[in-house]
Every structure is written in structure tokens, then in C-alpha cells.
Amino acid sequence: MTKMLNEPMPVKTECSACPLRLMSRFREFEDAELEFISEFKAGELAVQPGTGILEEGSNSPHLFTVLSGWAFRYKSLSDGSRQILNFALPGDFLGLQASVFDMMDHSVEALTDVTLCVFPRDKVWTLFRQHPSLAHDLTWLATAEERVLGAHLTAVGQRSAPARIAFLLLHLYERCEPMNLAGGDKLLVPFTQAHLADVLGLSLVHTNKSIRKLTSNELLRWDKGLVTFLDRPKLMDMAEMSDATPAKRPFI
Amino acid sequence: MTKMLNEPMPVKTECSACPLRLMSRFREFEDAELEFISEFKAGELAVQPGTGILEEGSNSPHLFTVLSGWAFRYKSLSDGSRQILNFALPGDFLGLQASVFDMMDHSVEALTDVTLCVFPRDKVWTLFRQHPSLAHDLTWLATAEERVLGAHLTAVGQRSAPARIAFLLLHLYERCEPMNLAGGDKLLVPFTQAHLADVLGLSLVHTNKSIRKLTSNELLRWDKGLVTFLDRPKLMDMAEMSDATPAKRPFI
DNA sequence: CGCGATTTTGAGAGCCGTCAAGATACGTGG
DNA sequence: CCACGTATCTTGACGGCTCTCAAAATCGCG
């Protein structure tokens, strides 16, 4: 399933014209910051679904920002099972661990066609020295990831199967909505129910039956990857979620 | 159970004579770094078991480093249950979220008597501007927390109750050993089985029965807070852990 | 000695996992 | 256009891990 990683291609997307920057969700950059990032960026990488982007235990010389597409972080266990830790969406940063610890403790794989900005790890230190605001943004991104993992852990540790599913789908809606990947109570999910099972710590069979329970109760629809929320209040209630509006986020 | 937070007391421990610095596990500081941290530190706080240190949803003006004692991070749910995300040990940093997001998404409570170094949040920005190496350390700490949460999520999502218990105890041993809080296959845990249940997403009853299973199989002993590993290889095997030696860590 | 917190044990129910098989969808080659 | 293979989704049966309820035993402490 996992394919080889291609060599980075020349830059196609100028940072000054970065499509992510147009999204209302992202913070604006100073000229100096933009200039540094432009210089920081080594190239672009386009990978196909199923391609491994980072490998657990490895020590990639590259860091990535997702420009487009979906990926997912996961840990493999020796019995063949895996835990998906989180999905990575446009604007998310991949490989910070390799930079800080010289070692990934999880892998990352492309779920759809993915475009990545590529950065050389050995320039991260320059970022910290010359651009404290961007260093702060990196800390922001690391902390944001920590929050998501804490939320997932709470869902998996404390909630029933249908509640976990409701939680994850609503959570993804909230993350997708600001970049126009979701809207009008509709969310296009590029993953299979097997992926969902691995996120939520459930078996595939039970995941499927729980989804069926949610659909037959008219709480949501799930049609070939298109999820529609039919009763958002009830779903949010079972998932124990409130609808706080998130602040503007940074990205590198 | 939760008590009030006292006002910070004057500094008792000079950073230059910080007891943590004597531990082999922590990295050495440059003089300039030490000077800044000394200046950064606003005071010290001693709290009793059960005291709330940070509250979910709040926006504390203070950040903390644990000097001594155990605390734990947790999220509360409306039905009264809670998920403990992680324990905080000496050297761990508390409140980075409040600094980055203006809002904690989890609470922190003292498990034992705890001594904390107190830092004002509004000087964090100065740290990023003037001391890139310390900024990098903050990112290190945030990323380390992310790793722990990922490991917990994997244990809770993929492993049986006894395996989760084995995992958590071994994990804590590894964290305690470098600071002489554990050794010789013995670990002093200051938490109850109810805490353990809330970490692992298990009921108290089943947690107890699973511990009994581990003890009656002669894999470990659990005696009034003293855990002894009797068959470490087997425990590590069920917990799916390898024994990599961790690198030196920073602290603030 | 008495009380609350913690640990332990038993019984019964139910959520969820495993095994198995069928149905549906989709891409590929004939 | 059809046949076929693979991936994904669906359903049923059954077992067991884990939960809840309940109560007793033990510990810590005043």
C-alpha cells in the first residue's frame, strides 16, 4: 500500500501568493516573515494516496506543511493494528518531532492526493534565532496538536462508539469549515470506515454498526464519503462539544 | 476536593542552584539563559494535594514548572466522569496552552504536595525574542507532551486493560527513574486506582480486577503505592514498549 | 474506636470484538 | 459492454471483555 516518496519538485507556489494565506482562518504575515519563509521553503512535493510521508523511527531531513489534501498520523503495533492519532489538513505542519527529537514517534501517510511545502530541517534553528514570531507560531502548532490529541484521548477513553463517531465528524467539520472544505452541515470525508475505526479505537464491524445506528436515527447521513449532519444539536450533545469560534491560526 | 490556590511566595530556590539542574537528565544552561530564567521567575508556589493549579476554560496569568511533587492534567465531562491526560512530574511545564491560546482546554490538579516555579505569562514573548534557545526548549516541551498523549491514545485505543496498566506503569517508571523517583524495578506511585482508571479509560472495578490479574500472575506487585516490576520483559512485551534511552531534556 | 477513603470481590448485563459471509461499488481487462 | 477482482460496506451470530450495581474488607487517621 505504501508507496515511495518522490524527490521534491521545484517551487510552484510562491509563498507571497500562497492559497492558504487567502483563507480567512490564517493570520497575516509581516513582509520580513514572508521573505524568510519564502527562503525557507525548499520546494514542493506532490504525493498520491497511500504514500508514506514520514516514517516512525526515521529522521527525515525535511519538514512539511500541507498545502492541499488530507494525510493522517498513525502508530503501528506489532500485532498489525494501528492507532490513527489525527488527520492532517491544509495548513498543518508535519515533522516537528523529527526536528526537535531527531526521531519521529509516529508515521504520516497521504490519504488523498497531497501537495506539501518542503522545508529543510537544518534551517529551523535559523527560524528560531531570526524570527521569534515564527518560532512562536511553531509552538502554537505543536500546542494545537496537543489539544487535538487530548480531545481524541478523552473521546476514546470516556465515550461510547456512537458518541466517538459523532465527536470525530463534528471535530473534522470544525476544522474543514474555515478552509471551505465543509459547509452547510455537509462534510466530504476521504477516508474509509476502517480509518475511522483506527482513529476511534473501535473494530471495523462495530464502527459500521454504530454509523448505521446514527443514520437510522436520522442524526446524520453517510453517503460515499459525504457526511450530512441532520441533527447537529443532538450530535453535539452526545459528543459533549460546545461551539466556540476558534481564533485565527498561524502556519509556516 | 479542590482547594484554593494560594498567592505565590517569594523565591526560595535560586535558579542557579536549582535542584533539577543537578539531575543528569536535564541539559546544561548558558549563563545568559540562566540569568534570564532567574529574572523570568516571579516566585514559588507550594500547594497541597487536591489543589487546583490551572482550570479548564480559564486564562491564568501564570505559567509553572513543577519543582517537586506530582500533578495531573485532566478534562472533565458533564456526566461527572473525567479523562486524565497525563501526569506532571518535576521539570514539566504547565500552562503553555494558556500562554499560546489564552485559554486552557484542560485542568491541572496537585496529586501530592507540589512546589512550583511561577512565571508571568506576559514575559513569554520576551523569552521568544531574546532567547531562541529557550524558545526552542518550549517547543521541545510542547512536542514531548504531544508524544506522551499519542502514546496514551494508542494504549487506550488499542490495548486490553492489563496491557494498558502495564504500559502506564512502565511509562511512569521511565519518566521517574532519571530523577531518582524510581529505581531497582520499584516505583512509588502517589495516585489511587481511581486515578489510574481515569487515565486508562477504564472503570475503577475493572482496573482493580486487572491489577489483581497482573499481581496473581507474578508480573508485578502493588503495595500501598509501591509498584514492583517482577517480570519486566513480559510486561514490556504486553505493553508493546521498547527500552530506548531518552535524550537529555530541557526545562524552563 | 469510628469514620471516610480506598481496595476487593461477586453477580449480571451489555457494549464491543471476532468470525463469517454476503452485498455493493468501482476499476480493469477482455 | 461485460466479466472479473479488489476494496469497501453490511449484516448476523456468538463470545468475552468491560461496565454497573452492590457490598464487604482493609486502610489511614483523628
Coordinates of N, CA, C and O in Angstrom, one line a residue, chain B residues 18-124:
Chain B
C18 N 19.2 25.5 41.2 CA 18.0 24.7 41.0 C 18.3 23.2 41.2 O 19.3 22.7 40.5
P19 N 17.6 22.5 42.0 CA 17.9 21.1 42.2 C 17.7 20.3 41.0 O 18.3 19.3 40.8
L20 N 16.8 20.7 40.1 CA 16.6 20.0 38.8 C 17.9 20.0 38.0 O 18.2 19.0 37.3
R21 N 18.6 21.1 38.1 CA 19.8 21.2 37.3 C 20.8 20.2 37.6 O 21.7 19.8 36.8
L22 N 20.7 19.7 38.8 CA 21.7 18.7 39.2 C 21.4 17.3 38.7 O 22.3 16.4 38.7
M23 N 20.2 17.1 38.2 CA 19.8 15.8 37.7 C 20.5 15.6 36.3 O 20.5 16.5 35.5
S24 N 21.0 14.4 36.1 CA 21.7 14.2 34.9 C 20.8 14.3 33.7 O 21.3 14.4 32.5
R25 N 19.5 14.2 33.9 CA 18.6 14.1 32.8 C 18.5 15.5 32.1 O 18.1 15.5 30.9
F26 N 18.7 16.6 32.7 CA 18.5 17.9 32.2 C 19.7 18.5 31.5 O 20.8 18.3 31.9
R27 N 19.4 19.3 30.5 CA 20.5 19.9 29.8 C 21.1 21.0 30.6 O 20.5 21.6 31.4
E28 N 22.4 21.4 30.3 CA 23.0 22.5 31.0 C 22.6 23.8 30.3 O 22.2 23.9 29.2
F29 N 22.7 24.9 31.1 CA 22.3 26.2 30.6 C 23.5 27.1 30.4 O 24.5 27.0 31.2
E30 N 23.4 27.9 29.5 CA 24.4 29.0 29.3 C 24.1 30.0 30.4 O 23.0 30.1 31.0
D31 N 25.1 30.8 30.7 CA 25.0 31.8 31.8 C 23.9 32.8 31.4 O 23.1 33.2 32.3
A32 N 23.8 33.2 30.2 CA 22.8 34.2 29.8 C 21.4 33.6 29.9 O 20.5 34.3 30.4
E33 N 21.3 32.4 29.6 CA 20.0 31.7 29.7 C 19.6 31.7 31.2 O 18.4 32.0 31.6
L34 N 20.5 31.3 32.0 CA 20.3 31.2 33.5 C 19.9 32.5 34.0 O 18.9 32.6 34.8
E35 N 20.5 33.5 33.6 CA 20.2 34.9 34.1 C 18.8 35.3 33.7 O 18.1 35.8 34.5
F36 N 18.5 35.0 32.4 CA 17.1 35.3 32.0 C 16.1 34.6 32.8 O 15.1 35.2 33.3
I37 N 16.3 33.3 33.0 CA 15.3 32.5 33.7 C 15.1 33.0 35.1 O 14.0 33.1 35.7
S38 N 16.3 33.3 35.7 CA 16.3 33.8 37.1 C 15.4 35.1 37.2 O 14.6 35.3 38.1
E39 N 15.5 35.9 36.2 CA 14.7 37.1 36.1 C 13.3 36.8 35.7 O 12.3 37.5 36.2
F40 N 13.1 35.8 34.9 CA 11.7 35.4 34.4 C 10.9 34.9 35.6 O 9.7 35.2 35.7
K41 N 11.6 34.2 36.5 CA 10.9 33.5 37.6 C 10.3 34.6 38.6 O 11.0 35.4 39.1
A42 N 9.0 34.5 38.8 CA 8.4 35.5 39.6 C 8.3 35.1 41.1 O 8.1 35.9 42.0
G43 N 8.3 33.8 41.3 CA 8.2 33.3 42.7 C 8.0 31.8 42.7 O 8.2 31.1 41.7
E44 N 7.6 31.4 43.9 CA 7.4 29.9 44.0 C 6.0 29.7 44.7 O 5.5 30.6 45.4
L45 N 5.5 28.6 44.5 CA 4.2 28.2 45.0 C 4.2 26.8 45.5 O 4.7 25.9 44.9
A46 N 3.7 26.7 46.7 CA 3.6 25.3 47.3 C 2.1 25.0 47.5 O 1.4 25.8 48.1
V47 N 1.7 23.9 47.0 CA 0.3 23.6 47.1 C 0.1 22.2 47.7 O 1.0 21.4 47.6
Q48 N -1.1 22.0 48.2 CA -1.3 20.7 48.9 C -2.1 19.7 47.9 O -2.6 20.2 46.9
P49 N -2.1 18.5 48.2 CA -2.8 17.5 47.4 C -4.2 17.9 47.1 O -4.9 18.4 48.1
G50 N -4.7 17.8 45.9 CA -6.1 18.2 45.6 C -6.3 19.6 45.2 O -7.4 20.0 44.8
T51 N -5.3 20.4 45.3 CA -5.4 21.8 44.9 C -5.4 22.0 43.4 O -4.6 21.3 42.7
G52 N -6.3 22.8 42.9 CA -6.4 23.1 41.5 C -5.3 24.1 41.2 O -5.2 25.1 41.8
I53 N -4.5 23.8 40.2 CA -3.4 24.6 39.8 C -3.8 25.5 38.6 O -3.5 26.7 38.5
L54 N -4.4 24.8 37.6 CA -5.0 25.6 36.4 C -6.4 25.0 36.2 O -6.6 23.8 36.3
E55 N -7.3 25.8 35.7 CA -8.6 25.4 35.4 C -9.0 25.5 33.9 O -8.7 26.5 33.3
E56 N -9.6 24.4 33.5 CA -10.1 24.4 32.1 C -11.0 25.6 31.8 O -11.8 26.0 32.6
G57 N -10.7 26.3 30.7 CA -11.5 27.4 30.3 C -11.0 28.7 30.9 O -11.4 29.8 30.5
S58 N -10.1 28.7 31.8 CA -9.6 29.9 32.4 C -8.4 30.4 31.6 O -7.9 29.8 30.6
N59 N -7.8 31.4 32.1 CA -6.8 32.2 31.4 C -5.8 32.7 32.4 O -5.7 33.8 32.7
S60 N -5.0 31.8 32.9 CA -4.1 32.1 34.0 C -3.0 33.1 33.6 O -2.5 32.9 32.5
P61 N -2.7 34.0 34.4 CA -1.6 34.9 34.1 C -0.3 34.3 34.4 O 0.8 34.9 34.2
H62 N -0.3 33.1 35.0 CA 0.9 32.4 35.4 C 1.2 31.2 34.6 O 0.3 30.4 34.3
L63 N 2.5 30.9 34.5 CA 2.9 29.6 34.0 C 3.7 28.9 35.1 O 4.2 29.6 35.9
F64 N 3.9 27.6 35.0 CA 4.5 27.0 36.1 C 5.5 25.9 35.6 O 5.3 25.3 34.6
T65 N 6.5 25.7 36.3 CA 7.4 24.5 36.2 C 7.2 23.7 37.5 O 7.3 24.3 38.6
V66 N 7.0 22.4 37.4 CA 7.0 21.6 38.6 C 8.4 21.4 39.1 O 9.3 21.0 38.4
L67 N 8.6 21.9 40.4 CA 9.9 21.7 41.0 C 10.0 20.4 41.8 O 11.0 19.7 41.7
S68 N 8.9 20.0 42.4 CA 8.8 18.8 43.2 C 7.4 18.3 43.3 O 6.4 19.2 43.3
G69 N 7.1 17.1 43.4 CA 5.8 16.5 43.5 C 5.2 16.1 42.2 O 5.7 16.2 41.2
W70 N 4.0 15.5 42.4 CA 3.2 15.1 41.2 C 1.9 15.9 41.0 O 1.3 16.2 42.0
A71 N 1.6 16.2 39.8 CA 0.3 16.8 39.5 C -0.3 16.0 38.3 O 0.3 15.1 37.8
F72 N -1.6 16.3 37.9 CA -2.1 15.6 36.8 C -3.0 16.6 36.0 O -3.7 17.4 36.6
R73 N -3.0 16.5 34.7 CA -3.8 17.2 33.7 C -5.1 16.4 33.5 O -5.0 15.2 33.3
Y74 N -6.2 17.0 33.4 CA -7.4 16.2 33.1 C -8.5 17.1 32.5 O -8.5 18.3 32.6
K75 N -9.4 16.4 31.8 CA -10.6 17.1 31.3 C -11.8 16.5 31.9 O -11.9 15.3 32.1
S76 N -12.7 17.4 32.3 CA -14.0 16.9 33.0 C -15.1 16.8 31.9 O -15.2 17.6 31.0
L77 N -16.0 15.9 32.1 CA -17.1 15.8 31.3 C -18.4 16.0 32.1 O -18.4 15.9 33.3
S78 N -19.5 16.4 31.4 CA -20.7 16.8 32.0 C -21.3 15.7 32.8 O -22.1 16.0 33.8
D79 N -21.1 14.5 32.5 CA -21.7 13.4 33.3 C -20.9 13.1 34.5 O -21.2 12.1 35.2
G80 N -19.9 13.9 34.8 CA -19.1 13.7 36.1 C -17.8 12.9 35.9 O -17.0 12.8 36.7
S81 N -17.7 12.2 34.7 CA -16.5 11.4 34.5 C -15.4 12.4 34.1 O -15.6 13.5 33.8
R82 N -14.2 11.9 34.1 CA -13.1 12.7 33.7 C -12.0 11.8 33.0 O -11.9 10.6 33.3
Q83 N -11.3 12.5 32.1 CA -10.2 11.8 31.5 C -8.9 12.5 32.0 O -8.7 13.6 31.7
I84 N -8.1 11.7 32.6 CA -6.7 12.2 33.0 C -5.8 12.1 31.8 O -5.7 11.0 31.2
L85 N -5.3 13.2 31.3 CA -4.5 13.2 30.1 C -3.1 12.7 30.3 O -2.5 12.0 29.5
N86 N -2.5 13.1 31.5 CA -1.1 12.8 31.8 C -0.8 13.3 33.2 O -1.5 14.1 33.8
F87 N 0.3 12.7 33.7 CA 0.8 13.2 35.0 C 1.9 14.2 34.7 O 2.6 14.2 33.7
A88 N 2.1 15.1 35.6 CA 3.1 16.1 35.5 C 4.1 15.9 36.6 O 3.8 15.7 37.8
L89 N 5.4 15.7 36.3 CA 6.5 15.4 37.2 C 7.5 16.6 37.2 O 7.4 17.5 36.4
P90 N 8.4 16.6 38.2 CA 9.4 17.6 38.2 C 10.1 17.9 36.9 O 10.5 17.0 36.2
G91 N 10.1 19.2 36.5 CA 10.7 19.6 35.2 C 9.6 19.8 34.2 O 9.9 20.4 33.2
D92 N 8.4 19.3 34.4 CA 7.3 19.5 33.4 C 6.8 20.9 33.5 O 6.7 21.5 34.6
F93 N 6.3 21.4 32.4 CA 5.9 22.8 32.3 C 4.4 22.8 32.2 O 3.8 22.0 31.4
L94 N 3.7 23.7 32.9 CA 2.3 23.7 33.0 C 1.8 25.1 32.5 O 2.3 26.1 33.0
G95 N 0.8 25.1 31.6 CA 0.1 26.3 31.2 C 0.6 26.9 29.9 O 0.2 28.0 29.6
L96 N 1.4 26.2 29.2 CA 1.8 26.7 27.9 C 0.6 27.0 27.0 O 0.6 28.0 26.3
Q97 N -0.4 26.2 27.1 CA -1.7 26.5 26.4 C -2.3 27.8 26.7 O -2.7 28.6 25.8
A98 N -2.3 28.2 28.0 CA -2.9 29.5 28.4 C -2.1 30.6 27.8 O -2.6 31.6 27.4
S99 N -0.8 30.3 27.6 CA 0.1 31.4 27.0 C -0.2 31.5 25.5 O -0.2 32.6 25.0
V100 N -0.3 30.4 24.9 CA -0.4 30.4 23.4 C -1.8 30.7 22.9 O -2.1 31.4 21.9
F101 N -2.8 30.1 23.7 CA -4.2 30.2 23.2 C -5.1 31.1 24.1 O -6.3 31.2 23.8
D102 N -4.5 31.7 25.1 CA -5.3 32.5 26.0 C -6.4 31.6 26.7 O -7.4 32.2 27.2
M103 N -6.2 30.3 26.8 CA -7.3 29.5 27.3 C -6.8 28.1 27.5 O -6.3 27.5 26.6
M104 N -7.0 27.6 28.7 CA -6.7 26.2 29.0 C -7.8 25.3 28.5 O -9.0 25.6 28.7
D105 N -7.5 24.2 27.8 CA -8.6 23.3 27.4 C -8.6 22.1 28.4 O -9.3 21.1 28.1
H106 N -7.8 22.1 29.5 CA -7.8 21.1 30.5 C -7.4 21.7 31.8 O -7.0 22.8 31.8
S107 N -7.7 21.0 32.9 CA -7.3 21.5 34.2 C -6.1 20.8 34.7 O -5.7 19.7 34.1
V108 N -5.5 21.3 35.7 CA -4.3 20.7 36.4 C -4.5 20.7 37.9 O -4.9 21.7 38.4
E109 N -4.3 19.6 38.5 CA -4.5 19.4 39.9 C -3.3 18.7 40.6 O -2.7 17.8 40.0
A110 N -3.0 19.2 41.8 CA -1.9 18.6 42.5 C -2.3 17.2 43.1 O -3.4 17.1 43.6
L111 N -1.4 16.3 42.9 CA -1.6 14.9 43.4 C -1.0 14.7 44.8 O -1.5 14.1 45.7
T112 N 0.2 15.3 44.9 CA 0.9 15.3 46.2 C 1.1 16.8 46.6 O 0.6 17.7 46.0
D113 N 1.9 17.0 47.7 CA 2.4 18.3 47.9 C 3.3 18.7 46.7 O 4.1 17.9 46.2
V114 N 3.1 19.8 46.1 CA 3.8 20.2 44.9 C 4.4 21.6 45.1 O 3.8 22.5 45.7
T115 N 5.6 21.7 44.7 CA 6.3 23.0 44.6 C 6.4 23.5 43.2 O 6.9 22.6 42.3
L116 N 6.0 24.7 42.9 CA 6.0 25.2 41.5 C 6.9 26.5 41.4 O 6.8 27.3 42.3
C117 N 7.6 26.6 40.3 CA 8.2 27.9 39.9 C 7.1 28.6 39.2 O 6.4 28.0 38.3
V118 N 6.9 29.9 39.5 CA 5.9 30.7 38.8 C 6.5 31.7 37.9 O 7.5 32.4 38.2
F119 N 5.9 31.7 36.7 CA 6.4 32.7 35.7 C 5.2 33.5 35.2 O 4.1 33.0 35.0
P120 N 5.5 34.8 34.9 CA 4.4 35.6 34.4 C 4.2 35.4 32.9 O 5.2 35.4 32.1
R121 N 3.0 35.2 32.5 CA 2.7 34.9 31.1 C 3.2 36.0 30.1 O 3.6 35.7 29.0
D122 N 3.1 37.3 30.6 CA 3.4 38.4 29.7 C 4.9 38.5 29.4 O 5.2 39.4 28.6
K123 N 5.7 37.7 30.0 CA 7.1 37.8 29.7 C 7.5 36.7 28.7 O 8.7 36.6 28.3
V124 N 6.6 35.8 28.3 CA 6.9 34.7 27.4 C 7.4 35.3 26.1 O 8.3 34.7 25.5

